[in-house]
Short mmCIF file of C-alpha atoms and ligand atoms in Angstrom, two decimals:
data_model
loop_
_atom_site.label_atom_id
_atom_site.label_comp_id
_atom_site.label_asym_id
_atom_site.label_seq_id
_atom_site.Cartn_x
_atom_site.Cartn_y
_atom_site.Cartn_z
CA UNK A 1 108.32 49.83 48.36
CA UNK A 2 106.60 52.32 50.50
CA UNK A 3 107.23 52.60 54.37
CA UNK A 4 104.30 51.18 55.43
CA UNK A 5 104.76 47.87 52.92
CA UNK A 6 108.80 48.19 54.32
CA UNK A 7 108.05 48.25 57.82
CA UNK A 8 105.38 45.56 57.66
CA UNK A 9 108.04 43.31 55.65
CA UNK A 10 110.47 43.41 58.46
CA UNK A 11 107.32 43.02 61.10
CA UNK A 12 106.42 39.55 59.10
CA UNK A 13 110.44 38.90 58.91
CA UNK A 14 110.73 39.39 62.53
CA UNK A 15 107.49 37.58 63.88
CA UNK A 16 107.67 34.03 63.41
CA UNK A 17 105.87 31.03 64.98
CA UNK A 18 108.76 29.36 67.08
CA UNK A 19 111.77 32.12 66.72
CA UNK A 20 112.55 35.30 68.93
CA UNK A 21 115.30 37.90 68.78
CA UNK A 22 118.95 37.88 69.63
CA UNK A 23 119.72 40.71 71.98
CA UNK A 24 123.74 41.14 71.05
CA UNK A 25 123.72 44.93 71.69
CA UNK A 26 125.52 45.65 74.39
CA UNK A 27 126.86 49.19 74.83
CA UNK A 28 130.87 49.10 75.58
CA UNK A 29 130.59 49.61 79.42
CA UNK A 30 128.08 46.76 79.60
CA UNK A 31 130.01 43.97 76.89
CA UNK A 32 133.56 45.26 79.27
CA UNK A 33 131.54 43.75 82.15
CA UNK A 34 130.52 40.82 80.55
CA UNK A 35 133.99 40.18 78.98
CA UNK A 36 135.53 40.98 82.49
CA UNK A 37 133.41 38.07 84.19
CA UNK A 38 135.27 35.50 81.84
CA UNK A 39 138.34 36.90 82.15
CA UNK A 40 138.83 38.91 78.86
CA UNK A 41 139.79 42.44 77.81
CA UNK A 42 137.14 44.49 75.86
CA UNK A 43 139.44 45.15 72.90
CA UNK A 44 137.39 45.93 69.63
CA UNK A 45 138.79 42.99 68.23
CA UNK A 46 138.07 41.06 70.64
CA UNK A 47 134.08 42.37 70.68
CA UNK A 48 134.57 41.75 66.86
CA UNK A 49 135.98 38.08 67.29
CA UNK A 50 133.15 37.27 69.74
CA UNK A 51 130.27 38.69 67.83
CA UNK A 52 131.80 37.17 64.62
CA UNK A 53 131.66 33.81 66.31
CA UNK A 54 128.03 34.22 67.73
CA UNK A 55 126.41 35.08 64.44
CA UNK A 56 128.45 32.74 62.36
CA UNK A 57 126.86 29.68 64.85
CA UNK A 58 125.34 27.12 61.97
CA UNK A 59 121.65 27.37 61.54
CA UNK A 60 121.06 30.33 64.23
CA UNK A 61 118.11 31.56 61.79
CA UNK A 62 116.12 28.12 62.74
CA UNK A 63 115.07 30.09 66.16
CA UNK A 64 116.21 33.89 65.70
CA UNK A 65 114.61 35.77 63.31
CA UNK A 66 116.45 39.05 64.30
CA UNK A 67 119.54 39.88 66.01
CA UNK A 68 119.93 43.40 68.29
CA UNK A 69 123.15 45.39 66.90
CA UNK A 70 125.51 47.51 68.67
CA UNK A 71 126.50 50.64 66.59
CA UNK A 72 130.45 49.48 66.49
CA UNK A 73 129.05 45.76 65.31
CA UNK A 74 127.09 47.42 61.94
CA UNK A 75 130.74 48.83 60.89
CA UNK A 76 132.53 45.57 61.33
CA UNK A 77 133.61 42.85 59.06
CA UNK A 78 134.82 38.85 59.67
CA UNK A 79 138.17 37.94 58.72
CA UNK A 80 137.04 37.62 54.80
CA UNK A 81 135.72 40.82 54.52
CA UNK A 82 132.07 40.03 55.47
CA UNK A 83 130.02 42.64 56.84
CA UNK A 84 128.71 41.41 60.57
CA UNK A 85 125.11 42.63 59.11
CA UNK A 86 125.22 40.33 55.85
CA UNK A 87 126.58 37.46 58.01
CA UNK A 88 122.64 38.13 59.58
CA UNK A 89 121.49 37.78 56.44
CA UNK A 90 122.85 34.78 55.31
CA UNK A 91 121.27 33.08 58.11
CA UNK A 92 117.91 34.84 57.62
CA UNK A 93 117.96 37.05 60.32
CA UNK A 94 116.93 40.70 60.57
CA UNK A 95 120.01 42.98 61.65
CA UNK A 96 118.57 45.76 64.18
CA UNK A 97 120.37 48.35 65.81
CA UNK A 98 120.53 50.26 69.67
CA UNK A 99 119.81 53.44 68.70
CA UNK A 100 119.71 55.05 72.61
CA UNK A 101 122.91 56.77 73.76
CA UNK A 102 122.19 55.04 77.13
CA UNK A 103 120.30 56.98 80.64
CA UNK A 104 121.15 59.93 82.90
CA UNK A 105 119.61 60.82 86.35
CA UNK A 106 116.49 62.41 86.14
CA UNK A 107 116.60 66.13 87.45
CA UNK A 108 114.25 66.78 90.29
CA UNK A 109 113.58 62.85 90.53
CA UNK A 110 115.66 61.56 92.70
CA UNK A 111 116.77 58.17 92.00
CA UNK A 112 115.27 58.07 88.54
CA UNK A 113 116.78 58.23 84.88
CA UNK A 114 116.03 59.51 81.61
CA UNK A 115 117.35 58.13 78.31
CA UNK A 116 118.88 60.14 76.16
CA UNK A 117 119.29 59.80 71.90
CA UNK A 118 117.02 61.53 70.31
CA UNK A 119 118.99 64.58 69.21
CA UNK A 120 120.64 64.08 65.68
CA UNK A 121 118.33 60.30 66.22
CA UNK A 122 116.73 60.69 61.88
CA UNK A 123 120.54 61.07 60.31
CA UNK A 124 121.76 58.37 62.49
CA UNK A 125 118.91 56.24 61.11
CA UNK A 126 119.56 57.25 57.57
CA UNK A 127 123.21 56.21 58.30
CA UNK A 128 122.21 52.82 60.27
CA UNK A 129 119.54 51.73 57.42
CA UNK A 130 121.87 52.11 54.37
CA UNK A 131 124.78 49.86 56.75
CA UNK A 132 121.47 47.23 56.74
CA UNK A 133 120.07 47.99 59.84
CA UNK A 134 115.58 47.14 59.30
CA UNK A 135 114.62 47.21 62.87
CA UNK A 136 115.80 49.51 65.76
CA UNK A 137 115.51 49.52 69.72
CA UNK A 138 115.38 52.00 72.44
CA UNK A 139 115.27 51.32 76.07
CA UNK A 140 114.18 52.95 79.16
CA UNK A 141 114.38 51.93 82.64
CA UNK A 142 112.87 52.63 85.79
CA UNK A 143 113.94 51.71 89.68
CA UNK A 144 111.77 50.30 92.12
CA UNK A 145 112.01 51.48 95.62
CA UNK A 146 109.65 53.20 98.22
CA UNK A 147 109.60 56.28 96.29
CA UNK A 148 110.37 55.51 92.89
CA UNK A 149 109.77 55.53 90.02
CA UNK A 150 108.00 58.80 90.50
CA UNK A 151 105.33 60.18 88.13
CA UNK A 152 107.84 62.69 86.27
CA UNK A 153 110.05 60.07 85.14
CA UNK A 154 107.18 57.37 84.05
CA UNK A 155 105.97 60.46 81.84
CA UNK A 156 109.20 61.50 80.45
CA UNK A 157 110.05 58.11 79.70
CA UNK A 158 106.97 57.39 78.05
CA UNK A 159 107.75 60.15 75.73
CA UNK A 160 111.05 60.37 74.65
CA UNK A 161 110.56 56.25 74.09
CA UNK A 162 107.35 57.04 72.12
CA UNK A 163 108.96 59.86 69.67
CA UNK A 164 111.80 57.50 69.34
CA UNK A 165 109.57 55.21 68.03
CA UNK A 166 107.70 57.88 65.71
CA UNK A 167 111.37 58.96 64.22
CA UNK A 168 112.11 55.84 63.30
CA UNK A 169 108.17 55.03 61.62
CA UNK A 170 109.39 57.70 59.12
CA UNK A 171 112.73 56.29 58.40
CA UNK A 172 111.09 53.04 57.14
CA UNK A 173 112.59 50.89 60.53
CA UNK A 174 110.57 49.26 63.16
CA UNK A 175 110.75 50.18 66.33
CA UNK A 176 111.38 47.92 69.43
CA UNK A 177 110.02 49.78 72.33
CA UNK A 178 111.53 48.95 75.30
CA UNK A 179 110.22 50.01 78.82
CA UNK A 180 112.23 47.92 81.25
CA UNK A 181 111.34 48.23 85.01
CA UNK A 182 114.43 46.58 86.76
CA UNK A 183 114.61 43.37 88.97
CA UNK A 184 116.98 45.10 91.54
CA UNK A 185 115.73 45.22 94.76
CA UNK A 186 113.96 43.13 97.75
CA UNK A 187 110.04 44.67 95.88
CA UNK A 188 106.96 42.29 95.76
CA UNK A 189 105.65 40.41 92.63
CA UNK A 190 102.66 42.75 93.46
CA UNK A 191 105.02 46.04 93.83
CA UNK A 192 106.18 45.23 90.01
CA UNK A 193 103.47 44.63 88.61
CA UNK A 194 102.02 48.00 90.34
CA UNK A 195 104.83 49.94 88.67
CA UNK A 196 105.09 48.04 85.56
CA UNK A 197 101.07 48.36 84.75
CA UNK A 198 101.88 52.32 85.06
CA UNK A 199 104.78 52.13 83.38
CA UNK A 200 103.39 50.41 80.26
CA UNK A 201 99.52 52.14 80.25
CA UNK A 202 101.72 55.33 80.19
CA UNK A 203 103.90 54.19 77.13
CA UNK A 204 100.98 53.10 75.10
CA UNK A 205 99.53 56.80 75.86
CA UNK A 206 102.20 58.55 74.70
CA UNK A 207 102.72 56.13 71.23
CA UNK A 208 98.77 57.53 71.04
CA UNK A 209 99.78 61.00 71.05
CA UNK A 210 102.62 60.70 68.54
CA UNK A 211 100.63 58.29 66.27
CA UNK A 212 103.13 55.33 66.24
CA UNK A 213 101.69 52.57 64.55
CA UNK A 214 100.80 49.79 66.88
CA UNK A 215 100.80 47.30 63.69
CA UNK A 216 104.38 47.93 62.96
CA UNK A 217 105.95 48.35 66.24
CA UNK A 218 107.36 45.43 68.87
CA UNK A 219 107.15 45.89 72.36
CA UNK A 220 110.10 44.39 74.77
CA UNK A 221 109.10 45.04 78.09
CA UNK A 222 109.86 43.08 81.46
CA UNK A 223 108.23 40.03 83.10
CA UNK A 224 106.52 40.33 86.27
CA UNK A 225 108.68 39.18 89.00
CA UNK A 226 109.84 39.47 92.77
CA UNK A 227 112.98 41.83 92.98
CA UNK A 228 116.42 39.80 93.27
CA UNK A 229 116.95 40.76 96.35
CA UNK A 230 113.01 39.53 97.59
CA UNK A 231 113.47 36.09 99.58
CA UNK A 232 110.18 34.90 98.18
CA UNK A 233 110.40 33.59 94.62
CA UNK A 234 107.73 32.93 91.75
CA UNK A 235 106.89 29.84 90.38
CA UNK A 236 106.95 30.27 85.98
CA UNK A 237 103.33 30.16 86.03
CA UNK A 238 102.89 32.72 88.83
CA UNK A 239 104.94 34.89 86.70
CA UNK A 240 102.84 34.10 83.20
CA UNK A 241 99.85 34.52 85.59
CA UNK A 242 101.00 38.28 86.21
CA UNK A 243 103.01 39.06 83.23
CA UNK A 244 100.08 38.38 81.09
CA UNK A 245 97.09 40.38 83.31
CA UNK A 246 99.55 43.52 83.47
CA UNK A 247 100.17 42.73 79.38
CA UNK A 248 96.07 42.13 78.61
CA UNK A 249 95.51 45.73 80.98
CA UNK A 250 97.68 47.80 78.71
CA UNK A 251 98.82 46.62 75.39
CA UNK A 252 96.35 46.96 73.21
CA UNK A 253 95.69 44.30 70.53
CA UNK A 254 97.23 45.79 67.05
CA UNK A 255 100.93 45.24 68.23
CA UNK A 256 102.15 41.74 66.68
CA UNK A 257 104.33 39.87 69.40
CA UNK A 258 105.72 40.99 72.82
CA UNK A 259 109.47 40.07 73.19
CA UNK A 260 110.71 40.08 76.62
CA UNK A 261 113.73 41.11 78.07
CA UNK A 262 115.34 38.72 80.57
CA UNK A 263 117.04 41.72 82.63
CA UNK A 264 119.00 39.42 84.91
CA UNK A 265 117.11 35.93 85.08
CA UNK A 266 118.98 33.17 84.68
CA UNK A 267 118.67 31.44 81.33
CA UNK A 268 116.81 28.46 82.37
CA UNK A 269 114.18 30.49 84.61
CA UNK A 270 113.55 33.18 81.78
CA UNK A 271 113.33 30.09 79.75
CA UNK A 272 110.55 28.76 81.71
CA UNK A 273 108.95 31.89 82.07
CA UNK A 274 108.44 32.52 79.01
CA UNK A 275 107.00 28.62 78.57
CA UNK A 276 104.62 29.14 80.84
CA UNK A 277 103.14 32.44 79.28
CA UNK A 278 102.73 30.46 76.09
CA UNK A 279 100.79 28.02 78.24
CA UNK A 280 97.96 29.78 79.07
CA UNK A 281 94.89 30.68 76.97
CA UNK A 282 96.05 32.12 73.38
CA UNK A 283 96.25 36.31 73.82
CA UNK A 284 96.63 39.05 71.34
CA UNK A 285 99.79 39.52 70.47
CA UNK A 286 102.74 36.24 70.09
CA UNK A 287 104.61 36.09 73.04
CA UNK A 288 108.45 35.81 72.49
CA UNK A 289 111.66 36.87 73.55
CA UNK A 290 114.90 39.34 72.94
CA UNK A 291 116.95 37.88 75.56
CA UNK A 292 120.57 39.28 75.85
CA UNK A 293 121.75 37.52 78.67
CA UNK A 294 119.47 34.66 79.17
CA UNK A 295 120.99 33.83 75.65
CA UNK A 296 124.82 34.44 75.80
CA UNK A 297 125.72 33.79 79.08
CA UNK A 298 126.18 30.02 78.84
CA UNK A 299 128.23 30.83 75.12
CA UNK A 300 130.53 33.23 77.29
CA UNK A 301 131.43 30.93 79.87
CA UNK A 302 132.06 28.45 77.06
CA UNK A 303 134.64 30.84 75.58
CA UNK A 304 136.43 32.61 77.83
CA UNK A 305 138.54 34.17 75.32
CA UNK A 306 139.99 30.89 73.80
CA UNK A 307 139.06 30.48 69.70
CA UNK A 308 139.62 26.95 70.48
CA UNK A 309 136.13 26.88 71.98
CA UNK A 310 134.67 28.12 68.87
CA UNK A 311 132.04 25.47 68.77
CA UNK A 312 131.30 25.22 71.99
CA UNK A 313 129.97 28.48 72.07
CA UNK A 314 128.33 27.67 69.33
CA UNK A 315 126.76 24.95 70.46
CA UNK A 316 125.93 26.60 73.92
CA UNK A 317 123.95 29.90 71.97
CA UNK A 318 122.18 27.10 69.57
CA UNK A 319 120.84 25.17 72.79
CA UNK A 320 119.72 28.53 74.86
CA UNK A 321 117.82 29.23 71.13
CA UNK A 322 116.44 25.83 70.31
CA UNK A 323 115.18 25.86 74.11
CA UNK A 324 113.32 29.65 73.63
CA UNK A 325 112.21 28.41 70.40
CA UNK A 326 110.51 25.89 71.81
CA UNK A 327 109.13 27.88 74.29
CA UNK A 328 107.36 30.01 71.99
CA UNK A 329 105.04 26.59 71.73
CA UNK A 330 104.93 25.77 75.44
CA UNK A 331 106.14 22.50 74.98
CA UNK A 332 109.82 23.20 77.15
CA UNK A 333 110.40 21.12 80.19
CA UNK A 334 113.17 21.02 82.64
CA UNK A 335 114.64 17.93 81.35
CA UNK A 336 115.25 19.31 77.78
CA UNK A 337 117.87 21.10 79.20
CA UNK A 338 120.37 18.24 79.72
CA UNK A 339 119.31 16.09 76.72
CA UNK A 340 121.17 17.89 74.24
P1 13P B 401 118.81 41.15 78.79
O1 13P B 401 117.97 40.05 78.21
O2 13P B 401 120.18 40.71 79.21
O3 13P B 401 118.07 41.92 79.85
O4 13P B 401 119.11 42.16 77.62
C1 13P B 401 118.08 42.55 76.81
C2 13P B 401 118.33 43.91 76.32
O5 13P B 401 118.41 44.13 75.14
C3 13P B 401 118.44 45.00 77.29
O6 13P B 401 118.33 46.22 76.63
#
């Protein structure tokens, strides 16, 4: 097969009516302080016994059509000798792989970061494809507060996220680009959507300039929302309101669905976020989700370390999924989530 026949196979893999992605990437600082919420020691066989459990949940590949790797995750196998990455495929989902090595501060930007990764970025692709990997994802993130994020780091970021995405065009794997403008803070609905309309008319320059192909990319930004901190919340359709007119001003047609992030909402609100988008008049692109978080968080409370709670965990990921899944049509409602 050539690239461009490859890469569109894993775009029509990954974007299906009524599924998302599975964000299960999380670098080792980040699962630690997941696992240290519930009360359990980030061992590697404990991240292996966890992630084991979460892809092996029956019939997953009804809603998820790809699942978000963490490098350690693509070398690991179940207790029968299963690679994590054919488990995936069993289920008919799409393994994908972090490929960033994570963000430093930004020199002569205070209170911004760059991401770093791209040094060395085509062997480690050559490496990750022949473990299975099809799909890849890089993120970037930016701070709101009075001052930032300034101009230098919404242009570096566009760039190294856009090459990124280039490198990985020629290594036959499809790119999730991932601009995420974070929640932290007491900012307006009007602030982020200020930032996050430069943010992503800045990343779609840059993917001009290296010649990514919109066709065979997936964008995963953020929604448009009130900082954590702001008193004054957003209804769902508020925030499809927003997140869509930011979306409409800067993504151009050509890239299939948008999956967002859910950087910190709770599962049931980026549930009915993401509802609401799919609500409004048809647009575009599909709009879908990647959710890490919004996704796992009711499985981890479920296990809390114990392999007795195997199926509830199970059960708790399948829900969150079947809920986003449905979603995807606009046809959620609050009371779906305690008929189950
Ligand atoms: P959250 O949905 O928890 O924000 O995670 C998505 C993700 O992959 C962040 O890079």
């Amino acid at each position: 097969m050539n690239i461009q026949d490859e890469l569109q196979a894993t775009i029509d893999a990954l974007v299906q009516k009524g599924k998302g992605i599975l964000a299960a990437d999380e670098s080792s600082p980040t699962i630690a302080k997941r696992f240290q919420a519930i009360g359990v020691e980030s061992t590697e066989e404990n991240r292996r016994t966890y992630r084991c459990m979460i892809l092996t949940t029956p019939d997953l590949g009804e809603f998820i059509s790809g699942v978000i790797l963490f490098e350690e995750t693509l070398g690991q196998h179940t207790d029968d000798g299963i690679k994590l990455s054919a488990l995936c495929l069993q289920q008919d989902i799409v393994p994908g792989i972090k490929v960033d090595k994570g963000k430093l501060s930004l020199p002569n930007a205070p209170g911004d970061e760059i991401t770093q990764g791209l040094d060395g970025l085509e062997l480690r692709l050559k490496g990750y494809k022949q473990q299975g990997a099809r799909f890849a994802k890089w993120r970037d993130v930016y701070n709101i507060n009075e001052t930032t994020p300034s101009l230098l780091a919404v242009q570096a970021n566009a760039e190294v996220l856009a090459r990124y995405a280039a490198v990985c065009q020629a290594q036959g794997i499809v790119p999730i680009v991932e601009p995420e403008v974070l929640i932290n803070g007491d900012h307006s609905l009007a602030r982020c959507a200020e930032v996050s309309e430069a943010v992503f008319n800045e990343v779609f320059h840059a993917l001009h300039r290296h010649q990514v192909v919109l066709e065979h990319m997936l964008l995963k930004p953020n929604m448009i929302v009130p900082g954590k901190l702001n008193p004054q919340k957003a209804s769902p359709h508020e925030v499809a309101v927003q997140t869509v007119k930011i979306l409409r001003r800067t993504v151009p047609a050509a890239v299939p669905s948008i999956n967002f992030l859910s950087g910190g909402l709770t599962p049931e609100v980026a549930t009915a976020n993401l509802n609401a988008m799919n609500q409004l008049d048809p647009q575009p692109w599909e709009l879908s989700f990647s959710y890490g978080r919004a996704l796992q968080e009711p499985a981890l409370q479920a296990w809390k370390g114990d392999a007795a709670n195997t199926q509830k965990v199970q059960v708790a990921l399948y829900q969150r999924a079947r809920l986003n899944g449905i979603a995807r049509y606009g046809k959620y409602n609050e009371a779906m989530e305690s008929n189950h």
